[in-house]
Tab-separated table of C-alpha atoms in Angstrom:
chain	number	residue	atom	x	y	z
A	1	SER	CA	-28.767	10.644	50.827
A	2	GLN	CA	-29.841	12.540	47.512
A	3	GLN	CA	-30.417	10.719	44.810
A	4	GLY	CA	-30.431	13.326	41.752
A	5	GLU	CA	-27.867	16.106	41.222
A	6	GLU	CA	-28.474	19.099	39.158
A	7	ASP	CA	-26.165	20.940	36.313
A	8	PRO	CA	-25.482	23.913	36.756
A	9	GLN	CA	-25.548	24.700	40.162
A	10	ALA	CA	-26.308	28.404	39.333
A	11	LEU	CA	-27.381	29.696	36.026
A	12	SER	CA	-27.976	33.434	35.567
A	13	ILE	CA	-29.840	34.398	31.824
A	14	GLN	CA	-31.171	37.316	30.063
A	15	GLU	CA	-34.820	37.566	29.882
A	16	GLY	CA	-36.134	35.938	26.743
A	17	GLU	CA	-33.350	33.373	26.378
A	18	ASN	CA	-33.412	29.605	27.014
A	19	ALA	CA	-32.447	28.123	30.487
A	20	THR	CA	-31.550	24.423	30.537
A	21	MET	CA	-30.822	22.299	33.576
A	22	ASN	CA	-30.003	18.417	34.075
A	23	CYS	CA	-30.522	16.313	36.241
A	24	SER	CA	-28.581	12.971	36.679
A	25	TYR	CA	-29.822	9.903	39.257
A	26	LYS	CA	-27.981	6.857	40.291
A	27	THR	CA	-31.291	4.218	40.983
A	28	SER	CA	-34.008	2.889	38.542
A	29	ILE	CA	-36.790	5.108	38.869
A	30	ASN	CA	-40.578	4.794	37.795
A	31	ASN	CA	-40.713	8.464	37.178
A	32	LEU	CA	-39.010	11.393	37.183
A	33	GLN	CA	-40.289	15.390	38.595
A	34	TRP	CA	-39.588	18.644	38.113
A	35	TYR	CA	-40.381	21.676	40.801
A	36	ARG	CA	-39.844	24.895	41.549
A	37	GLN	CA	-39.027	26.814	44.843
A	38	ASN	CA	-39.167	30.489	44.819
A	39	SER	CA	-37.418	32.024	47.436
A	40	GLY	CA	-39.111	31.760	50.934
A	41	ARG	CA	-41.819	29.204	49.748
A	42	GLY	CA	-42.754	26.133	49.212
A	43	LEU	CA	-42.091	24.113	45.946
A	44	VAL	CA	-44.512	23.731	43.275
A	45	HIS	CA	-45.002	20.801	41.119
A	46	LEU	CA	-44.086	21.478	37.222
A	47	ILE	CA	-44.210	18.342	35.728
A	48	LEU	CA	-43.877	14.512	35.761
A	49	ILE	CA	-42.243	12.126	32.960
A	50	ARG	CA	-42.793	8.529	33.436
A	51	SER	CA	-39.795	5.663	32.979
A	52	ASN	CA	-41.426	4.992	29.684
A	53	GLU	CA	-41.809	8.218	28.104
A	54	ARG	CA	-38.791	9.859	26.249
A	55	GLU	CA	-40.524	13.734	26.266
A	56	LYS	CA	-42.802	15.793	27.702
A	57	HIS	CA	-44.394	18.856	27.517
A	58	SER	CA	-46.172	22.108	29.495
A	59	GLY	CA	-46.543	25.327	28.285
A	60	ARG	CA	-42.809	26.715	27.826
A	61	LEU	CA	-41.228	23.439	29.536
A	62	ARG	CA	-39.625	20.519	28.061
A	63	VAL	CA	-38.416	17.660	29.531
A	64	THR	CA	-36.601	14.955	28.654
A	65	LEU	CA	-35.795	11.504	30.274
A	66	ASP	CA	-32.828	8.890	29.180
A	67	THR	CA	-33.146	6.226	31.103
A	68	SER	CA	-30.161	4.644	29.865
A	69	LYS	CA	-28.112	7.485	31.024
A	70	LYS	CA	-29.790	7.958	34.015
A	71	SER	CA	-30.155	11.942	32.961
A	72	SER	CA	-33.188	14.172	32.382
A	73	SER	CA	-33.000	17.735	31.014
A	74	LEU	CA	-35.392	20.512	32.023
A	75	LEU	CA	-35.977	23.459	29.365
A	76	ILE	CA	-37.281	26.919	30.056
A	77	THR	CA	-37.893	28.413	26.671
A	78	ALA	CA	-38.328	32.312	26.256
A	79	SER	CA	-37.438	32.897	30.107
A	80	ARG	CA	-39.573	35.348	32.074
A	81	ALA	CA	-37.806	37.408	35.271
A	82	ALA	CA	-40.651	35.455	37.018
A	83	ASP	CA	-38.951	32.192	36.284
A	84	THR	CA	-36.399	33.447	38.906
A	85	ALA	CA	-36.273	30.539	41.667
A	86	SER	CA	-34.643	27.114	42.123
A	87	TYR	CA	-35.587	24.167	40.258
A	88	PHE	CA	-35.621	20.901	41.843
A	89	CYS	CA	-35.572	17.346	40.092
A	90	ALA	CA	-37.163	14.203	42.184
A	91	THR	CA	-37.299	10.373	41.617
A	92	GLY	CA	-39.750	8.361	42.153
A	93	PRO	CA	-38.741	5.186	43.077
A	94	ARG	CA	-40.671	1.679	41.709
A	95	LEU	CA	-42.411	0.445	44.679
A	96	GLY	CA	-43.770	3.638	47.076
A	97	ASN	CA	-43.871	7.011	46.610
A	98	LYS	CA	-40.337	8.310	48.355
A	99	LEU	CA	-39.508	11.061	46.307
A	100	VAL	CA	-35.399	11.777	46.389
A	101	PHE	CA	-34.730	15.077	45.803
A	102	GLY	CA	-31.102	16.476	44.445
A	103	ALA	CA	-29.633	19.861	45.638
A	104	GLY	CA	-31.453	21.852	42.954
A	105	THR	CA	-30.063	24.665	40.239
A	106	ILE	CA	-30.916	28.192	41.298
A	107	LEU	CA	-31.838	30.256	38.087
A	108	ARG	CA	-31.713	33.866	37.840
A	109	VAL	CA	-33.519	35.682	34.926
A	110	LYS	CA	-32.193	39.282	34.810
A	111	SER	CA	-34.621	41.329	32.998
B	1	GLU	CA	-59.141	24.902	46.539
B	2	ALA	CA	-56.917	25.487	50.110
B	3	GLY	CA	-53.219	24.593	49.901
B	4	VAL	CA	-51.825	22.880	52.291
B	5	ALA	CA	-51.112	25.194	55.413
B	6	GLN	CA	-48.159	25.600	58.005
B	7	SER	CA	-47.676	26.905	61.165
B	8	PRO	CA	-45.896	28.833	62.561
B	9	ARG	CA	-43.859	30.273	59.309
B	10	TYR	CA	-40.709	30.997	61.408
B	11	LYS	CA	-39.572	30.148	65.014
B	12	ILE	CA	-36.375	30.638	66.462
B	13	ILE	CA	-35.235	28.825	69.580
B	14	GLU	CA	-32.113	28.048	71.354
B	15	LYS	CA	-30.368	24.457	71.379
B	16	ARG	CA	-31.850	22.130	73.513
B	17	GLN	CA	-35.382	23.684	73.912
B	18	SER	CA	-38.281	22.131	72.497
B	19	VAL	CA	-40.417	23.209	69.253
B	20	ALA	CA	-43.430	21.724	67.503
B	21	PHE	CA	-45.224	22.542	64.088
B	22	TRP	CA	-48.209	22.271	62.516
B	23	CYS	CA	-49.790	21.020	59.037
B	24	ASN	CA	-53.029	20.949	57.473
B	25	PRO	CA	-53.014	19.047	54.341
B	26	ILE	CA	-54.988	19.713	51.428
B	27	SER	CA	-58.878	18.350	52.338
B	28	GLY	CA	-59.456	14.700	51.273
B	29	HIS	CA	-55.564	13.930	51.144
B	30	ALA	CA	-54.725	10.390	52.109
B	31	THR	CA	-50.388	10.826	52.408
B	32	LEU	CA	-48.907	13.543	54.055
B	33	TYR	CA	-45.125	14.188	54.105
B	34	TRP	CA	-42.601	16.014	56.409
B	35	TYR	CA	-39.291	17.424	54.927
B	36	GLN	CA	-36.424	19.163	56.228
B	37	GLN	CA	-34.638	21.116	53.967
B	38	ILE	CA	-31.315	22.983	54.812
B	39	LEU	CA	-29.842	25.927	53.310
B	40	GLY	CA	-28.802	25.026	50.051
B	41	GLN	CA	-29.979	21.445	49.898
B	42	GLY	CA	-32.957	19.339	48.544
B	43	PRO	CA	-35.513	18.527	50.844
B	44	LYS	CA	-35.452	15.173	52.847
B	45	LEU	CA	-37.840	12.973	53.517
B	46	LEU	CA	-38.223	12.758	57.421
B	47	ILE	CA	-41.399	10.691	57.569
B	48	GLN	CA	-44.614	9.790	55.466
B	49	PHE	CA	-47.949	9.025	56.889
B	50	GLN	CA	-50.959	7.131	54.698
B	51	ASN	CA	-54.036	8.320	56.879
B	52	ASN	CA	-53.272	8.262	60.535
B	53	GLY	CA	-50.293	5.275	59.911
B	54	VAL	CA	-46.215	5.965	59.487
B	55	VAL	CA	-44.969	4.479	55.976
B	56	ASP	CA	-42.019	5.696	56.393
B	57	ASP	CA	-40.049	6.953	58.904
B	58	SER	CA	-36.367	5.487	58.183
B	59	GLN	CA	-34.867	8.851	57.913
B	60	LEU	CA	-36.392	10.664	61.213
B	61	PRO	CA	-34.104	10.671	64.410
B	62	LYS	CA	-35.894	9.321	66.348
B	63	ASP	CA	-34.157	9.693	69.723
B	64	ARG	CA	-35.328	13.650	69.141
B	65	PHE	CA	-37.782	13.950	66.738
B	66	SER	CA	-41.217	12.841	66.591
B	67	ALA	CA	-44.446	13.418	64.557
B	68	GLU	CA	-48.468	12.436	64.605
B	69	ARG	CA	-51.324	12.298	62.499
B	70	LEU	CA	-53.967	11.574	65.031
B	71	LYS	CA	-57.507	11.248	62.926
B	72	GLY	CA	-55.554	11.173	59.697
B	73	VAL	CA	-55.685	14.702	59.010
B	74	ASP	CA	-53.827	17.152	60.857
B	75	SER	CA	-49.992	16.349	61.647
B	76	THR	CA	-47.309	17.907	64.147
B	77	LEU	CA	-43.724	17.238	64.100
B	78	LYS	CA	-41.595	18.124	67.360
B	79	ILE	CA	-38.100	18.282	68.229
B	80	GLN	CA	-36.903	17.668	71.827
B	81	PRO	CA	-34.109	18.778	72.119
B	82	ALA	CA	-33.498	21.100	69.618
B	83	LYS	CA	-29.406	20.920	68.286
B	84	LEU	CA	-27.930	23.755	66.013
B	85	GLU	CA	-27.930	21.169	62.937
B	86	ASP	CA	-31.486	21.135	63.132
B	87	SER	CA	-31.716	24.828	61.758
B	88	ALA	CA	-33.639	24.370	58.310
B	89	VAL	CA	-36.835	24.533	56.227
B	90	TYR	CA	-39.478	22.098	57.738
B	91	LEU	CA	-41.526	21.510	54.868
B	92	CYS	CA	-45.506	19.725	54.728
B	93	ALA	CA	-46.619	18.079	51.547
B	94	SER	CA	-49.926	16.079	51.223
B	95	SER	CA	-51.196	13.887	48.054
B	96	ALA	CA	-54.423	12.217	46.808
B	97	THR	CA	-53.215	9.014	46.105
B	98	PRO	CA	-51.401	6.975	48.291
B	99	LEU	CA	-48.840	4.039	47.115
B	100	ALA	CA	-48.894	5.087	43.490
B	101	PRO	CA	-45.881	5.335	41.839
B	102	GLY	CA	-46.109	7.217	38.713
B	103	THR	CA	-49.326	8.987	39.268
B	104	ASP	CA	-48.911	10.905	42.723
B	105	THR	CA	-48.434	14.572	42.623
B	106	GLN	CA	-47.181	16.150	46.103
B	107	TYR	CA	-48.548	19.701	47.041
B	108	PHE	CA	-46.109	21.962	49.701
B	109	GLY	CA	-46.585	23.988	52.352
B	110	PRO	CA	-45.350	27.358	52.348
B	111	GLY	CA	-42.486	25.784	54.916
B	112	THR	CA	-41.262	26.744	58.770
B	113	ARG	CA	-38.281	28.498	58.880
B	114	LEU	CA	-36.116	26.843	62.253
B	115	THR	CA	-33.318	28.629	63.541
B	116	VAL	CA	-31.584	27.285	66.160
B	117	LEU	CA	-29.101	29.406	68.466
């Protein structure tokens, strides 16, 4: 079963605009991670935010986590055509390391 | 540092045939994962190894799927016999720190795209 649900399912924006993707989950977590998947490729880890953190930055990426609402958002600023990919959130449990992935958001950045 | 290697990249088989996938994790990574990713969905964990022992195989269809990680390095995933619904991308991932919640990053291989006709 999939824990995370991403919203929207698909997003199309112009180069230079910001892209925001949301993730909701159901159970308590230890951490939440975001991954990117380019067409025909494996997943690439983008960022991890722990349950006791509220916001984290990495380059053009900004992730927020609201554990009271069981939700997270990924913001990509000043998007580029190369950001075109599918983005997945994955929740890490309190015990073990079994990540549970959502269905993903397909982002298309038009140049 | 070399990434996670998988082979083959693509495989087409008839239903009821057998197929095997191979994965070579990043050198020194103790934990290895196999995921199944059906088109339009996120990856679903099939099995997790720590060294050569199985940590979690709760979502592995054991009547047809098997996996092993001899010597705690390479791993193979086998499907026998294959069904139409097994068509998917099979992803292998590895991580350095076993069973360390909140600190582990998984590194994924390119995947094997399986088509069952």
